[in-house]
CSV table of C-alpha atoms in Angstrom, one decimal:
chain,number,residue,atom,x,y,z
V,9,MET,CA,20.7,22.1,-51.7
V,10,GLU,CA,19.2,24.3,-49.6
V,11,THR,CA,16.9,21.6,-48.2
V,12,LEU,CA,20.3,19.3,-47.3
V,13,ARG,CA,21.6,22.6,-45.8
V,14,ARG,CA,18.6,23.1,-43.5
V,15,THR,CA,18.9,19.3,-42.3
V,16,PHE,CA,22.8,19.4,-41.7
V,17,ARG,CA,22.6,22.6,-39.7
V,18,ARG,CA,19.3,21.0,-37.6
V,19,ARG,CA,21.1,17.6,-37.0
V,20,GLY,CA,24.8,18.8,-36.8
V,21,PRO,CA,27.9,17.6,-37.2
V,22,LYS,CA,28.8,14.4,-35.2
V,23,ASP,CA,30.8,15.6,-32.5
V,24,TYR,CA,33.0,13.5,-29.8
V,25,SER,CA,34.8,14.3,-26.2
V,26,LYS,CA,38.1,14.6,-26.4
V,27,ILE,CA,38.1,13.8,-22.6
V,28,ASN,CA,39.5,10.5,-22.0
V,29,PRO,CA,36.9,8.5,-19.4
V,30,LEU,CA,39.2,5.8,-18.7
V,31,LEU,CA,41.8,8.6,-17.8
V,32,LYS,CA,39.2,10.4,-15.9
V,33,TYR,CA,37.7,7.7,-13.5
V,34,PHE,CA,41.0,5.9,-13.1
V,35,LEU,CA,42.1,9.5,-11.8
V,36,PHE,CA,39.3,9.4,-9.9
V,37,PHE,CA,38.6,6.3,-8.3
V,38,GLU,CA,43.3,5.9,-7.4
V,39,ASN,CA,42.4,9.6,-5.5
V,40,VAL,CA,39.0,8.2,-3.8
V,41,LEU,CA,40.8,4.9,-2.6
V,42,ILE,CA,44.0,7.2,-1.1
V,43,TRP,CA,41.4,9.7,0.2
V,44,LEU,CA,40.4,7.1,2.5
V,45,VAL,CA,43.7,5.5,3.7
V,46,GLY,CA,44.5,9.2,4.7
V,47,LEU,CA,40.9,9.4,6.3
V,48,ALA,CA,41.4,6.1,8.2
V,49,MET,CA,44.9,7.4,9.2
V,50,THR,CA,43.7,10.7,10.7
V,51,ALA,CA,40.5,9.3,12.4
V,52,ILE,CA,43.1,6.4,14.3
V,53,GLY,CA,45.8,8.7,15.2
V,54,ALA,CA,43.1,11.5,16.7
V,55,TYR,CA,41.6,8.5,18.5
V,56,VAL,CA,45.2,7.7,20.0
V,57,LEU,CA,45.5,11.4,20.9
V,58,TYR,CA,42.3,11.2,22.4
V,59,ILE,CA,43.4,8.2,24.7
V,60,LYS,CA,46.3,9.5,25.5
V,61,ASP,CA,45.5,12.8,26.0
V,62,LYS,CA,48.0,14.0,24.4
V,63,VAL,CA,49.4,17.6,24.6
V,64,VAL,CA,51.9,18.9,22.3
V,65,LYS,CA,54.6,21.3,23.9
V,66,ASP,CA,57.2,21.9,21.2
V,67,ALA,CA,58.2,20.9,18.2
V,68,PHE,CA,60.0,17.4,19.8
V,69,ASP,CA,57.0,16.2,21.0
V,70,PHE,CA,55.4,16.4,17.7
V,71,PHE,CA,58.0,14.8,15.7
V,72,LEU,CA,58.7,12.0,17.9
V,73,ASP,CA,55.2,10.9,18.3
V,74,PRO,CA,53.6,8.6,16.1
V,75,ALA,CA,50.4,9.4,16.7
V,76,THR,CA,50.6,13.2,15.6
V,77,LEU,CA,52.8,12.3,12.6
V,78,MET,CA,49.9,9.7,11.4
V,79,THR,CA,46.8,12.2,12.1
V,80,THR,CA,48.8,15.2,10.4
V,81,GLY,CA,49.9,12.6,7.9
V,82,GLY,CA,46.6,11.5,7.1
V,83,ALA,CA,44.7,15.0,7.5
V,84,ILE,CA,47.2,16.2,4.4
V,85,ILE,CA,46.3,13.4,1.9
V,86,VAL,CA,42.7,14.1,2.8
V,87,PHE,CA,43.6,17.4,2.0
V,88,ILE,CA,45.4,16.9,-1.4
V,89,THR,CA,43.1,14.0,-2.8
V,90,PHE,CA,39.9,16.1,-1.9
V,91,PHE,CA,41.1,18.2,-5.0
V,92,GLY,CA,42.1,15.1,-7.5
V,93,CYS,CA,38.6,13.5,-6.7
V,94,MET,CA,37.0,16.1,-7.2
V,95,GLY,CA,38.6,18.0,-10.1
V,96,ALA,CA,38.4,14.8,-12.1
V,97,LEU,CA,35.0,14.1,-11.3
V,98,ARG,CA,33.5,17.6,-11.9
V,99,GLU,CA,36.1,18.0,-14.6
V,100,ASN,CA,37.3,21.0,-12.9
V,101,THR,CA,40.4,22.6,-14.3
V,102,CYS,CA,40.9,24.8,-11.1
V,103,PHE,CA,41.1,22.0,-9.0
V,104,LEU,CA,43.5,19.8,-11.0
V,105,LYS,CA,45.4,22.6,-11.5
V,106,THR,CA,45.6,23.2,-7.8
V,107,TYR,CA,46.3,18.9,-7.2
V,108,ASN,CA,48.8,19.4,-9.7
V,109,TYR,CA,50.8,22.4,-7.9
V,110,ILE,CA,50.3,20.1,-4.7
V,111,LEU,CA,52.1,17.2,-5.7
V,112,SER,CA,55.0,19.5,-7.4
V,113,PHE,CA,55.8,21.1,-4.3
V,114,PHE,CA,55.9,17.8,-2.4
V,115,PHE,CA,57.7,15.8,-5.2
V,116,LEU,CA,60.7,18.8,-5.1
V,117,GLY,CA,60.8,18.2,-1.4
V,118,GLU,CA,61.4,14.8,-1.9
V,119,MET,CA,63.9,15.2,-4.1
V,120,ALA,CA,65.8,18.0,-1.6
V,121,LEU,CA,65.2,15.7,1.4
V,122,ILE,CA,67.1,13.1,-1.1
V,123,ILE,CA,69.4,15.1,-1.7
V,124,LEU,CA,70.2,16.4,1.7
V,125,ILE,CA,70.3,12.9,3.2
V,126,PHE,CA,72.8,11.1,1.0
V,127,VAL,CA,74.8,14.9,1.1
V,128,PHE,CA,74.5,14.4,4.8
V,129,TYR,CA,76.1,11.2,5.4
V,130,TYR,CA,78.5,10.9,2.4
V,131,VAL,CA,80.2,14.4,3.3
V,132,PRO,CA,80.2,14.2,6.7
V,133,GLU,CA,82.1,17.2,7.4
V,134,SER,CA,79.2,19.3,5.6
V,135,ARG,CA,77.1,18.2,8.6
V,136,ASP,CA,78.1,21.0,11.1
V,137,LYS,CA,78.6,23.4,8.0
V,138,LEU,CA,74.8,23.2,7.2
V,139,GLY,CA,73.9,23.6,10.3
V,140,ILE,CA,70.9,21.5,10.4
V,141,PHE,CA,72.1,18.7,13.1
V,142,PRO,CA,69.3,18.2,15.5
V,143,LYS,CA,71.5,18.1,18.6
V,144,ASP,CA,69.5,20.0,21.0
V,145,SER,CA,66.1,17.8,20.2
V,146,LEU,CA,68.3,14.9,20.5
V,147,SER,CA,69.3,15.5,23.7
V,148,GLN,CA,65.9,16.5,24.6
V,149,ALA,CA,64.8,12.7,23.5
V,150,ILE,CA,67.3,11.4,26.0
V,151,ASP,CA,66.5,13.6,28.9
V,152,LYS,CA,62.6,13.0,28.8
V,153,TYR,CA,63.1,9.2,28.0
V,154,GLY,CA,61.1,7.5,31.0
V,155,VAL,CA,61.0,10.8,32.9
V,156,GLU,CA,57.5,12.3,31.1
V,157,ASP,CA,54.6,9.8,30.6
V,158,ASP,CA,54.8,8.9,27.0
V,159,ASP,CA,55.2,5.6,26.0
V,160,ASP,CA,54.9,6.5,22.4
V,161,MET,CA,58.1,8.1,22.7
V,162,VAL,CA,60.0,5.6,24.8
V,163,ASN,CA,58.6,3.0,22.6
V,164,LEU,CA,60.1,4.9,19.6
V,165,ILE,CA,63.5,5.4,21.2
V,166,ASP,CA,63.7,1.7,22.0
V,167,ASN,CA,63.2,0.6,18.9
V,168,ILE,CA,65.5,2.9,16.9
V,169,GLN,CA,68.2,1.4,19.2
V,170,LYS,CA,67.2,-2.3,18.9
V,171,THR,CA,66.7,-1.7,15.1
V,172,LEU,CA,69.7,-0.1,14.3
V,173,GLN,CA,71.9,-1.9,17.1
V,174,CYS,CA,73.0,1.8,18.7
V,175,CYS,CA,72.9,3.3,22.4
V,176,GLY,CA,72.4,6.9,22.6
V,177,LEU,CA,71.5,9.4,19.7
V,178,ALA,CA,74.9,10.8,19.1
V,179,ASP,CA,77.1,10.9,16.2
V,180,SER,CA,79.7,9.1,17.6
V,181,ASP,CA,81.2,6.0,18.8
V,182,ASP,CA,80.5,6.2,22.4
V,183,GLY,CA,77.1,7.4,22.0
V,184,TYR,CA,75.9,5.6,25.1
V,185,LYS,CA,77.5,8.3,27.4
V,186,ASP,CA,74.6,10.5,25.8
V,187,TRP,CA,72.2,8.7,28.8
V,188,SER,CA,73.9,10.1,31.6
V,189,SER,CA,72.1,13.4,31.0
V,190,ASN,CA,68.9,11.6,31.7
V,191,ASP,CA,67.6,12.1,35.5
V,192,TYR,CA,67.3,8.1,36.0
V,193,TYR,CA,70.9,7.1,34.0
V,194,HIS,CA,72.8,10.3,35.3
V,195,CYS,CA,76.1,8.9,36.4
V,196,ASN,CA,77.1,10.3,39.1
V,197,LYS,CA,77.4,9.7,42.8
V,198,SER,CA,74.4,12.1,44.3
V,199,ASN,CA,72.4,10.3,42.0
V,200,LYS,CA,70.3,7.7,44.0
V,201,SER,CA,68.3,6.3,41.1
V,202,PRO,CA,68.6,1.9,40.9
V,203,GLU,CA,69.3,2.9,37.2
V,204,ALA,CA,72.3,5.5,37.9
V,205,CYS,CA,75.1,4.6,35.7
V,206,SER,CA,73.1,2.6,33.1
V,207,VAL,CA,71.2,2.5,29.7
V,208,PRO,CA,68.0,1.3,28.5
V,209,TYR,CA,67.9,-2.5,27.6
V,210,SER,CA,67.5,-1.5,24.0
V,211,CYS,CA,70.9,-0.8,24.0
V,212,CYS,CA,71.7,-4.3,25.1
V,213,LYS,CA,73.6,-6.8,22.0
V,214,ILE,CA,71.0,-9.7,22.2
V,215,LYS,CA,71.3,-12.5,20.0
V,216,PRO,CA,68.3,-14.2,17.6
V,217,GLY,CA,66.5,-16.3,20.0
V,218,GLU,CA,67.7,-15.2,23.3
V,219,GLU,CA,65.6,-13.7,26.0
V,220,VAL,CA,65.6,-10.1,26.8
V,221,ASN,CA,67.3,-9.4,30.2
V,222,ILE,CA,66.0,-6.0,30.8
V,223,LEU,CA,68.9,-5.2,33.6
V,224,CYS,CA,71.8,-6.1,30.9
V,225,GLY,CA,72.5,-2.1,30.8
V,226,ARG,CA,73.4,-1.6,34.4
V,227,ASN,CA,76.6,-0.3,35.3
V,228,VAL,CA,78.0,0.3,31.8
V,229,MET,CA,79.0,3.6,32.7
V,230,LYS,CA,81.5,5.0,35.7
V,231,GLU,CA,82.4,8.4,37.0
V,232,ALA,CA,86.1,8.9,36.6
V,233,SER,CA,88.0,11.2,39.3
V,234,ASN,CA,88.2,13.9,37.0
V,235,GLY,CA,83.9,13.9,36.9
V,236,GLN,CA,84.4,12.3,33.3
V,237,ILE,CA,82.3,9.7,32.2
V,238,GLU,CA,84.0,6.2,31.6
V,239,ALA,CA,83.2,2.5,30.4
V,240,GLY,CA,82.0,0.5,33.4
V,241,PRO,CA,82.4,-3.0,33.8
V,242,THR,CA,79.5,-4.2,31.9
V,243,ILE,CA,80.3,-2.5,28.4
V,244,SER,CA,80.5,-5.5,26.5
V,245,ARG,CA,77.4,-6.0,27.1
V,246,ILE,CA,75.7,-3.1,25.3
V,247,ASN,CA,76.0,-1.5,21.6
V,248,LYS,CA,78.3,1.6,22.3
V,249,GLU,CA,77.9,3.6,18.9
V,250,GLY,CA,75.3,6.4,18.1
V,251,CYS,CA,72.1,6.3,16.7
V,252,VAL,CA,73.0,8.8,14.5
V,253,LYS,CA,76.0,7.3,13.4
V,254,ALA,CA,74.4,4.1,13.0
V,255,LEU,CA,72.0,5.6,10.9
V,256,GLY,CA,74.8,6.7,8.5
V,257,THR,CA,76.5,3.3,8.0
V,258,TRP,CA,73.1,1.6,7.3
V,259,ILE,CA,72.5,4.2,4.7
V,260,GLN,CA,76.1,3.7,3.0
V,261,THR,CA,75.5,-0.1,3.3
V,262,ASN,CA,72.0,-0.3,1.8
V,263,ALA,CA,72.4,3.0,-0.6
V,264,MET,CA,71.2,0.5,-3.9
V,265,VAL,CA,67.9,-0.5,-1.8
V,266,LEU,CA,67.2,2.6,-0.3
V,267,GLY,CA,67.3,4.3,-3.9
V,268,GLY,CA,65.1,1.4,-5.2
V,269,ILE,CA,62.7,2.1,-2.8
V,270,LEU,CA,62.6,6.0,-3.3
V,271,LEU,CA,62.3,5.6,-6.8
V,272,GLY,CA,59.6,3.0,-6.5
V,273,ILE,CA,57.6,6.2,-4.2
V,274,LEU,CA,58.2,9.4,-6.8
V,275,LEU,CA,57.8,7.5,-10.3
V,276,PRO,CA,53.9,6.7,-9.6
V,277,GLN,CA,53.8,9.8,-8.2
V,278,MET,CA,54.9,11.5,-11.2
V,279,PHE,CA,52.8,9.0,-13.6
V,280,ILE,CA,49.9,10.6,-11.8
V,281,MET,CA,51.2,14.3,-12.0
V,282,CYS,CA,51.2,13.6,-15.5
V,283,MET,CA,47.9,12.2,-15.9
V,284,SER,CA,46.3,15.3,-14.0
V,285,ARG,CA,48.4,17.7,-16.3
V,286,THR,CA,47.0,15.9,-19.5
V,287,LEU,CA,43.3,15.3,-18.3
V,288,ARG,CA,43.3,18.9,-17.4
V,289,ASP,CA,44.9,19.8,-20.8
V,290,GLN,CA,41.8,17.7,-22.6
V,291,ILE,CA,39.3,19.5,-20.7
V,292,LYS,CA,40.4,23.1,-21.8
V,293,PHE,CA,40.8,21.5,-25.6
V,294,GLN,CA,36.9,20.3,-25.3
V,295,LYS,CA,35.9,23.9,-23.8
V,296,SER,CA,37.5,25.6,-26.4
V,297,LYS,CA,35.4,23.5,-29.3
V,298,TRP,CA,32.5,24.7,-27.1
V,299,ASN,CA,33.2,28.0,-27.1
V,300,ARG,CA,33.7,28.2,-31.2
V,301,PRO,CA,30.8,29.7,-33.2
V,302,SER,CA,27.9,26.9,-34.5
V,303,ARG,CA,28.2,28.0,-37.8
V,304,PHE,CA,31.7,27.6,-38.1
V,305,HIS,CA,31.1,23.7,-38.0
V,306,ASP,CA,28.5,23.9,-40.2
V,307,ASN,CA,29.9,26.0,-43.1
V,308,ARG,CA,33.0,23.7,-43.0
V,309,ALA,CA,31.1,20.9,-42.9
V,310,PHE,CA,28.6,22.1,-45.8
V,311,GLU,CA,31.8,23.1,-48.1
V,312,ARG,CA,32.6,19.4,-47.7
V,313,ILE,CA,29.5,17.9,-49.2
């Protein structure tokens, strides 16, 4: 019996790791893939900013420049996925906990944003009460269009107006009047610009297959005797509705599709959060086994013998 006891203590009981290798390496490679995407986004965005010699003067310049958004978004992705990669590969519970907390923070922020968007457009009276309608920023976008040398911002506004078939950025049926605040398009007798009382071509109604007429936005506005802006002789050529109102109409029309897309983003994120938490619990359990006294296993196993 004593010989058997010594032999058993020398070999020890057969022990299996509680860490699932499939879970560990799936989480690792998934984060590596996303890390590479984030790194590419950061590099491309930074290169574009370098080529343009971009100087971000305010929040407006930051949020309406695709290059700054790409660079920032890529840097955030690289930062987050670093904790996921190293936490899974090195079985580091601290990194995994940080990774899970960051994902949870973004998840709650995305949920709040979704709720805010639907409340913002399905309860129109809440817009002024909440005080979050960016009227000043939208006015700056109109004022800076074509005046400052920023092709990305110009293309962004043009794409918004063409996609949503709108004109101006106001929440009204006559959003096209916003363009009168621009130095080039200002509708005033003192304005000698060829674009006076006009709007950009992206406001024009364009039929499929029809060639774009960049002058179709000419003279869509006129100044009344009281100084107010009225519809001009060529107003029928353009979309008059403001883009904020057009966006609200689009959300109401495509609410189900939009909800499906948002769920398609949130559900995988929830799945990754659950995997991260499960792996962290497995690592903690495995460490707790290592910290148990060895004689505890030997005596229990010997009793079974």
